[in-house]
XYZ file of C-alpha atoms in Angstrom:
406
model
C -9.339 -15.615 32.301
C -11.523 -18.681 31.052
C -11.709 -21.715 32.966
C -10.006 -24.801 31.732
C -11.606 -27.195 34.134
C -14.740 -29.203 33.087
C -16.448 -29.442 29.644
C -16.861 -26.451 27.453
C -20.600 -25.708 26.988
C -20.646 -24.599 23.215
C -23.832 -23.157 22.410
C -22.840 -21.350 19.298
C -24.798 -21.093 15.811
C -21.846 -22.781 14.251
C -19.293 -24.583 14.472
C -21.399 -26.791 16.724
C -20.039 -29.594 19.144
C -18.407 -32.320 17.150
C -19.458 -35.865 18.479
C -16.424 -38.255 19.669
C -17.705 -40.682 17.257
C -17.250 -38.228 14.325
C -13.821 -37.042 15.725
C -12.666 -40.890 15.769
C -13.817 -41.441 12.444
C -11.789 -38.582 11.139
C -8.879 -39.551 13.302
C -7.396 -41.805 10.797
C -4.448 -42.026 8.392
C -4.871 -40.675 4.742
C -6.029 -43.538 2.203
C -5.587 -43.927 -1.617
C -8.728 -41.867 -2.609
C -8.454 -43.588 -6.152
C -8.574 -46.932 -4.575
C -11.618 -49.300 -4.658
C -12.353 -49.126 -0.938
C -12.445 -45.103 -1.055
C -14.583 -45.211 -3.984
C -17.062 -47.672 -2.429
C -17.120 -45.498 0.720
C -17.800 -42.371 -1.541
C -20.493 -43.971 -3.467
C -22.369 -44.791 -0.213
C -22.041 -41.083 1.164
C -23.360 -39.570 -1.946
C -26.341 -42.039 -2.168
C -27.050 -41.893 1.806
C -26.650 -37.887 2.039
C -29.819 -37.621 -0.405
C -31.975 -38.851 2.390
C -31.026 -35.863 4.760
C -32.163 -33.460 1.902
C -35.026 -36.025 1.342
C -34.359 -35.773 -2.478
C -33.754 -38.003 -5.765
C -31.771 -35.068 -7.135
C -27.800 -34.918 -7.385
C -26.106 -33.981 -4.364
C -22.586 -32.257 -4.760
C -19.795 -32.051 -2.417
C -17.366 -29.302 -2.180
C -14.440 -28.648 -0.006
C -15.716 -25.154 1.159
C -18.070 -23.448 3.662
C -21.760 -22.376 3.201
C -20.516 -19.416 1.038
C -19.060 -21.772 -1.151
C -22.174 -23.583 -1.635
C -24.029 -20.240 -2.323
C -21.267 -19.510 -5.150
C -21.798 -23.101 -6.558
C -25.346 -22.736 -6.900
C -25.152 -19.483 -8.509
C -22.416 -20.271 -11.031
C -24.178 -23.251 -12.346
C -27.528 -21.986 -13.280
C -27.119 -18.411 -14.046
C -25.442 -16.392 -16.599
C -23.854 -12.965 -16.288
C -26.460 -10.296 -16.278
C -29.239 -12.582 -15.205
C -31.580 -11.134 -12.548
C -32.152 -12.833 -9.229
C -34.803 -12.154 -6.602
C -33.700 -12.130 -2.878
C -36.375 -11.702 -0.091
C -34.698 -9.955 2.817
C -34.516 -11.868 6.152
C -31.471 -10.892 7.829
C -27.513 -10.727 7.392
C -27.270 -14.036 5.294
C -29.827 -12.962 2.847
C -27.904 -9.787 2.182
C -24.567 -11.769 2.072
C -25.993 -13.928 -0.638
C -27.181 -10.906 -2.473
C -23.692 -9.401 -2.164
C -21.982 -12.541 -3.818
C -24.617 -12.508 -6.596
C -23.700 -8.964 -7.320
C -19.912 -9.680 -7.300
C -20.732 -12.090 -9.760
C -22.669 -9.704 -12.162
C -26.036 -10.835 -11.549
C -28.547 -8.142 -11.232
C -30.234 -8.165 -7.789
C -33.746 -7.304 -6.833
C -34.903 -7.699 -3.240
C -38.060 -7.971 -1.184
C -37.667 -5.636 1.488
C -37.769 -6.670 5.287
C -37.582 -5.298 8.796
C -35.361 -8.004 9.980
C -37.645 -9.030 12.756
C -40.201 -10.947 10.648
C -39.978 -14.195 8.400
C -40.183 -13.637 4.452
C -43.749 -12.713 3.438
C -44.738 -14.917 0.597
C -47.495 -12.441 -0.514
C -44.672 -9.792 -1.183
C -42.813 -12.397 -3.281
C -45.661 -13.129 -5.108
C -46.521 -9.561 -5.897
C -42.681 -9.048 -6.921
C -42.697 -11.988 -9.519
C -46.336 -11.104 -10.695
C -44.795 -7.721 -11.758
C -41.839 -9.050 -13.472
C -43.931 -9.832 -16.661
C -40.858 -10.223 -18.971
C -39.687 -13.263 -16.780
C -36.387 -11.584 -16.475
C -35.747 -13.046 -12.885
C -34.054 -16.198 -13.201
C -33.890 -17.568 -9.752
C -35.586 -16.835 -6.188
C -32.659 -16.909 -3.283
C -34.607 -17.798 -0.158
C -32.912 -18.388 3.255
C -34.702 -20.713 5.124
C -33.395 -19.840 8.546
C -31.195 -16.909 9.052
C -28.579 -17.394 11.876
C -28.469 -13.804 12.584
C -31.890 -12.943 13.078
C -33.141 -16.569 13.993
C -35.962 -16.287 11.933
C -37.511 -19.180 10.041
C -39.432 -18.810 6.981
C -42.029 -20.809 5.338
C -40.430 -22.677 2.434
C -43.955 -24.261 1.104
C -45.703 -20.947 1.116
C -42.890 -19.630 -0.758
C -43.133 -22.272 -3.492
C -47.029 -21.710 -3.485
C -46.419 -18.175 -4.188
C -43.898 -18.556 -7.249
C -46.366 -21.144 -8.603
C -49.675 -18.633 -8.050
C -47.230 -16.008 -10.046
C -47.025 -18.626 -12.767
C -43.157 -17.829 -12.728
C -40.686 -19.978 -14.111
C -37.916 -18.775 -11.862
C -35.583 -21.540 -10.165
C -36.452 -21.832 -6.185
C -33.097 -21.699 -4.437
C -32.966 -22.483 -0.913
C -30.436 -21.974 1.765
C -30.622 -24.766 4.504
C -27.140 -24.124 6.011
C -28.792 -23.563 9.407
C -31.879 -25.606 8.965
C -30.705 -28.841 7.459
C -30.625 -31.668 9.967
C -32.598 -29.499 12.553
C -35.947 -28.782 10.867
C -38.366 -30.521 8.687
C -37.298 -29.940 5.143
C -38.449 -32.509 2.394
C -36.576 -30.814 -0.584
C -38.670 -32.678 -3.388
C -42.088 -32.726 -1.674
C -41.826 -28.971 -0.884
C -40.881 -28.238 -4.985
C -37.366 -27.002 -4.186
C -34.979 -26.860 -7.075
C -31.539 -26.105 -5.422
C -30.713 -26.673 -1.693
C -27.394 -25.278 -0.299
C -26.019 -26.637 2.951
C -23.060 -26.938 4.868
C -21.311 -29.474 7.529
C -20.803 -27.426 10.658
C -24.335 -26.982 12.005
C -26.971 -29.671 11.996
C -24.725 -32.216 10.501
C -22.140 -32.102 13.584
C -19.107 -31.831 11.724
C -16.166 -29.443 11.422
C -16.479 -26.615 8.967
C -14.969 -27.204 5.438
C -17.576 -29.433 3.442
C -20.278 -27.495 1.438
C -23.184 -29.362 0.063
C -25.492 -28.287 -3.086
C -28.427 -30.467 -3.861
C -29.861 -29.993 -7.428
C -33.108 -31.360 -9.045
C -33.485 -32.304 -12.700
C -34.836 -28.804 -13.717
C -31.641 -27.434 -12.097
C -29.286 -29.665 -13.595
C -30.751 -29.345 -17.074
C -30.565 -25.622 -16.822
C -27.195 -25.698 -15.733
C -25.935 -27.247 -18.929
C -26.906 -24.176 -21.013
C -25.658 -21.241 -18.529
C -22.600 -19.308 -19.252
C -21.182 -18.122 -16.114
C -17.764 -18.689 -15.584
C -16.955 -21.813 -13.518
C -14.658 -24.641 -13.386
C -14.365 -26.002 -9.692
C -17.960 -25.467 -8.906
C -19.221 -27.156 -12.240
C -22.019 -29.585 -11.791
C -21.332 -31.057 -15.348
C -17.728 -32.064 -14.925
C -18.483 -33.409 -11.396
C -20.954 -35.738 -12.732
C -18.991 -36.832 -15.850
C -18.577 -40.023 -14.401
C -14.902 -40.176 -13.342
C -14.516 -40.372 -9.527
C -11.483 -38.009 -9.407
C -13.936 -35.360 -11.150
C -16.494 -35.937 -8.178
C -14.461 -33.230 -6.129
C -12.482 -31.518 -8.985
C -9.111 -32.870 -7.697
C -8.126 -34.420 -4.357
C -10.987 -35.750 -2.233
C -11.619 -34.147 1.198
C -10.935 -37.630 2.635
C -11.468 -36.746 6.347
C -14.601 -35.046 5.737
C -15.928 -37.839 3.950
C -15.100 -40.018 6.850
C -16.712 -37.652 9.271
C -19.949 -37.314 7.045
C -20.240 -41.159 6.822
C -20.138 -41.374 10.645
C -22.635 -38.416 10.789
C -25.198 -40.130 8.455
C -24.851 -43.284 10.535
C -25.751 -41.221 13.660
C -28.831 -39.561 12.201
C -30.089 -42.774 10.863
C -29.636 -44.435 14.061
C -31.955 -41.666 15.641
C -33.964 -41.240 12.444
C -34.051 -37.924 10.772
C -37.712 -37.512 12.112
C -36.129 -38.072 15.463
C -33.351 -35.801 15.219
C -35.950 -33.009 13.911
C -38.261 -33.563 16.936
C -35.248 -33.361 19.254
C -34.389 -30.005 18.100
C -38.058 -28.748 18.179
C -38.152 -30.043 22.092
C -34.786 -28.308 22.850
C -35.953 -25.245 21.026
C -39.220 -24.941 22.970
C -37.281 -25.269 26.068
C -34.770 -22.526 25.112
C -37.687 -20.110 24.219
C -39.450 -21.070 27.321
C -36.667 -19.693 29.377
C -35.941 -16.668 27.279
C -39.374 -15.711 27.359
C -39.376 -15.529 31.199
C -36.219 -13.539 30.979
C -37.837 -11.103 28.450
C -40.576 -10.421 31.172
C -38.077 -8.378 32.996
C -38.618 -5.727 30.041
C -34.880 -5.582 29.149
C -34.486 -8.343 26.656
C -36.313 -9.374 23.757
C -36.710 -12.017 21.081
C -35.344 -10.869 17.830
C -38.209 -12.724 15.755
C -41.520 -11.088 17.046
C -43.867 -13.868 15.790
C -43.475 -17.061 18.002
C -44.198 -19.194 14.833
C -41.000 -17.676 13.042
C -38.558 -18.600 15.525
C -35.947 -20.988 14.394
C -35.476 -24.685 16.014
C -31.762 -24.235 15.567
C -30.939 -20.779 17.023
C -32.397 -17.980 19.211
C -31.287 -14.504 18.780
C -32.011 -12.146 21.673
C -31.860 -8.377 21.734
C -30.089 -6.536 24.610
C -31.270 -3.067 25.990
C -29.944 0.120 25.078
C -26.483 0.999 26.616
C -25.642 -2.703 27.430
C -22.702 -4.541 25.482
C -23.645 -8.029 24.571
C -20.030 -8.864 23.834
C -19.265 -7.808 27.515
C -21.971 -10.584 28.319
C -20.301 -13.065 26.209
C -16.911 -12.582 27.604
C -18.182 -13.109 31.056
C -19.665 -16.269 29.729
C -16.143 -17.388 28.441
C -14.651 -17.035 31.871
C -17.101 -19.878 32.944
C -16.233 -21.853 29.946
C -19.705 -20.921 28.371
C -19.473 -20.087 24.771
C -22.676 -18.577 23.158
C -22.745 -16.767 19.811
C -22.397 -12.788 19.003
C -24.495 -10.611 17.230
C -23.238 -10.146 13.593
C -23.729 -7.280 11.066
C -26.164 -4.642 12.350
C -26.615 -6.746 15.621
C -23.038 -6.517 16.803
C -23.038 -5.592 20.386
C -26.784 -5.443 20.213
C -27.383 -9.159 20.468
C -26.496 -12.413 21.668
C -27.562 -15.878 20.141
C -28.108 -19.302 21.638
C -27.217 -21.980 19.231
C -29.518 -25.165 19.779
C -28.562 -27.405 16.936
C -26.314 -30.424 16.280
C -24.978 -32.904 19.010
C -26.876 -31.356 22.039
C -29.200 -32.772 24.613
C -31.243 -31.679 27.529
C -28.555 -31.409 30.444
C -26.239 -29.253 27.932
C -29.376 -26.918 27.320
C -30.287 -26.502 30.966
C -26.785 -26.196 32.355
C -26.004 -23.559 29.680
C -29.443 -21.794 30.411
C -28.409 -21.629 33.870
C -24.914 -20.225 33.072
C -26.513 -17.728 30.699
C -28.993 -16.463 33.334
C -26.100 -15.917 36.002
C -24.061 -14.086 33.528
C -26.990 -11.802 32.803
C -27.518 -11.077 36.620
C -24.173 -10.408 37.137
C -24.294 -7.609 34.488
C -27.356 -6.284 36.221
C -29.847 -6.852 33.477
C -33.551 -7.050 34.565
C -34.911 -10.288 34.129
C -38.202 -11.961 34.808
C -38.165 -14.783 37.257
C -38.735 -18.511 36.851
C -36.683 -19.133 33.477
C -35.218 -22.473 34.917
C -38.670 -23.695 36.122
C -40.208 -22.801 32.891
C -37.252 -24.774 30.892
C -37.840 -28.026 33.060
C -41.577 -27.663 32.880
C -41.239 -27.606 29.239
C -38.802 -30.669 29.247
C -40.821 -32.727 31.776
C -43.996 -31.977 29.151
C -42.254 -33.073 26.305
C -40.525 -36.359 27.810
C -44.082 -37.389 28.968
C -45.158 -37.786 25.216
C -44.091 -40.641 23.061
C -42.151 -38.685 20.450
C -40.667 -40.139 17.549
C -37.008 -39.448 19.063
C -37.790 -41.130 22.347
C -39.012 -44.359 20.194
C -35.904 -44.070 18.024
C -33.524 -44.011 21.058
C -35.229 -47.094 22.645
C -35.411 -48.777 19.243
C -31.625 -48.331 18.941
C -30.815 -49.655 22.548
């Protein structure tokens, strides 16, 4: 039976812990969504959310989850029968492919073993081979939460350019926006999809799609059936049309507060904090792996995400049993999904998290693993503390921003 004492330690890949400030911002009465006050608030949010994407393009907000953001991107810039290229990197690249197929698109993939990031050289080869330019878009997952692999967005952009290919570059940042450096415009991304429940620290239910001028222009000519997702309708000028109906008022209230919190820490500071805490998690996991039973799913250290870490269990050990034991002490970590079900667990380290939350959770996870008799290397907590101590001796952007806010 799960303990109901103390604080819940939620290190899930999403939803992530929601700050009290955001909960309080959302805990209010409904308002007239056609009134001047709410319209002014929406104007601010639509303007300020661009900074999170670091784009001058248009950001569209939908009452949906990340899968809705995928569909919004596909239906606006593609026509039935168009071809798309999906470099495999894990469960979510495959899910995006399945959605594209369901919409009548022709899908070609760049195969991958799901333990390494997307290879830009293979991407370039595929695009060079498309001499008829049938491929209209590349669907690229920046961080796959199932595999915890982070792929190189600038390298992929360079590969597309080296192939001289006009395909739209569409990037899924659902698990990286607000956790990992991602300057959309500087990196030449045409479309970015995101959602509210991970780095943005909000409840699920708000999907986001950022589109540059090229994508918006192409969207005027494509013929995929769409109404709710339609960018042209949503930017026609009428406030009501921004949301294709009733506005998700309370999500807008929450997003306003999330944007305030990020601005106070600075986006660079948020990214630095995630990098610092990710290094801490990896330091501990690395020691555990020395016991010979556990493995990082991401083989190359440079390809490990700063938002989530996927850990493979030894043959014959059930990762779900480990998670169940964790729940008994109010520790909630992520499950393996897809082919990783029962074979892996995931530590989410994104959103509204800090050093004590990470250290406490790592200690609890080690306790659970030892209860299950899993061989572990020693010194994980010492390694985690040493990593944090070294990081805190540096004058990081995050440290400076916090002191400035005080």
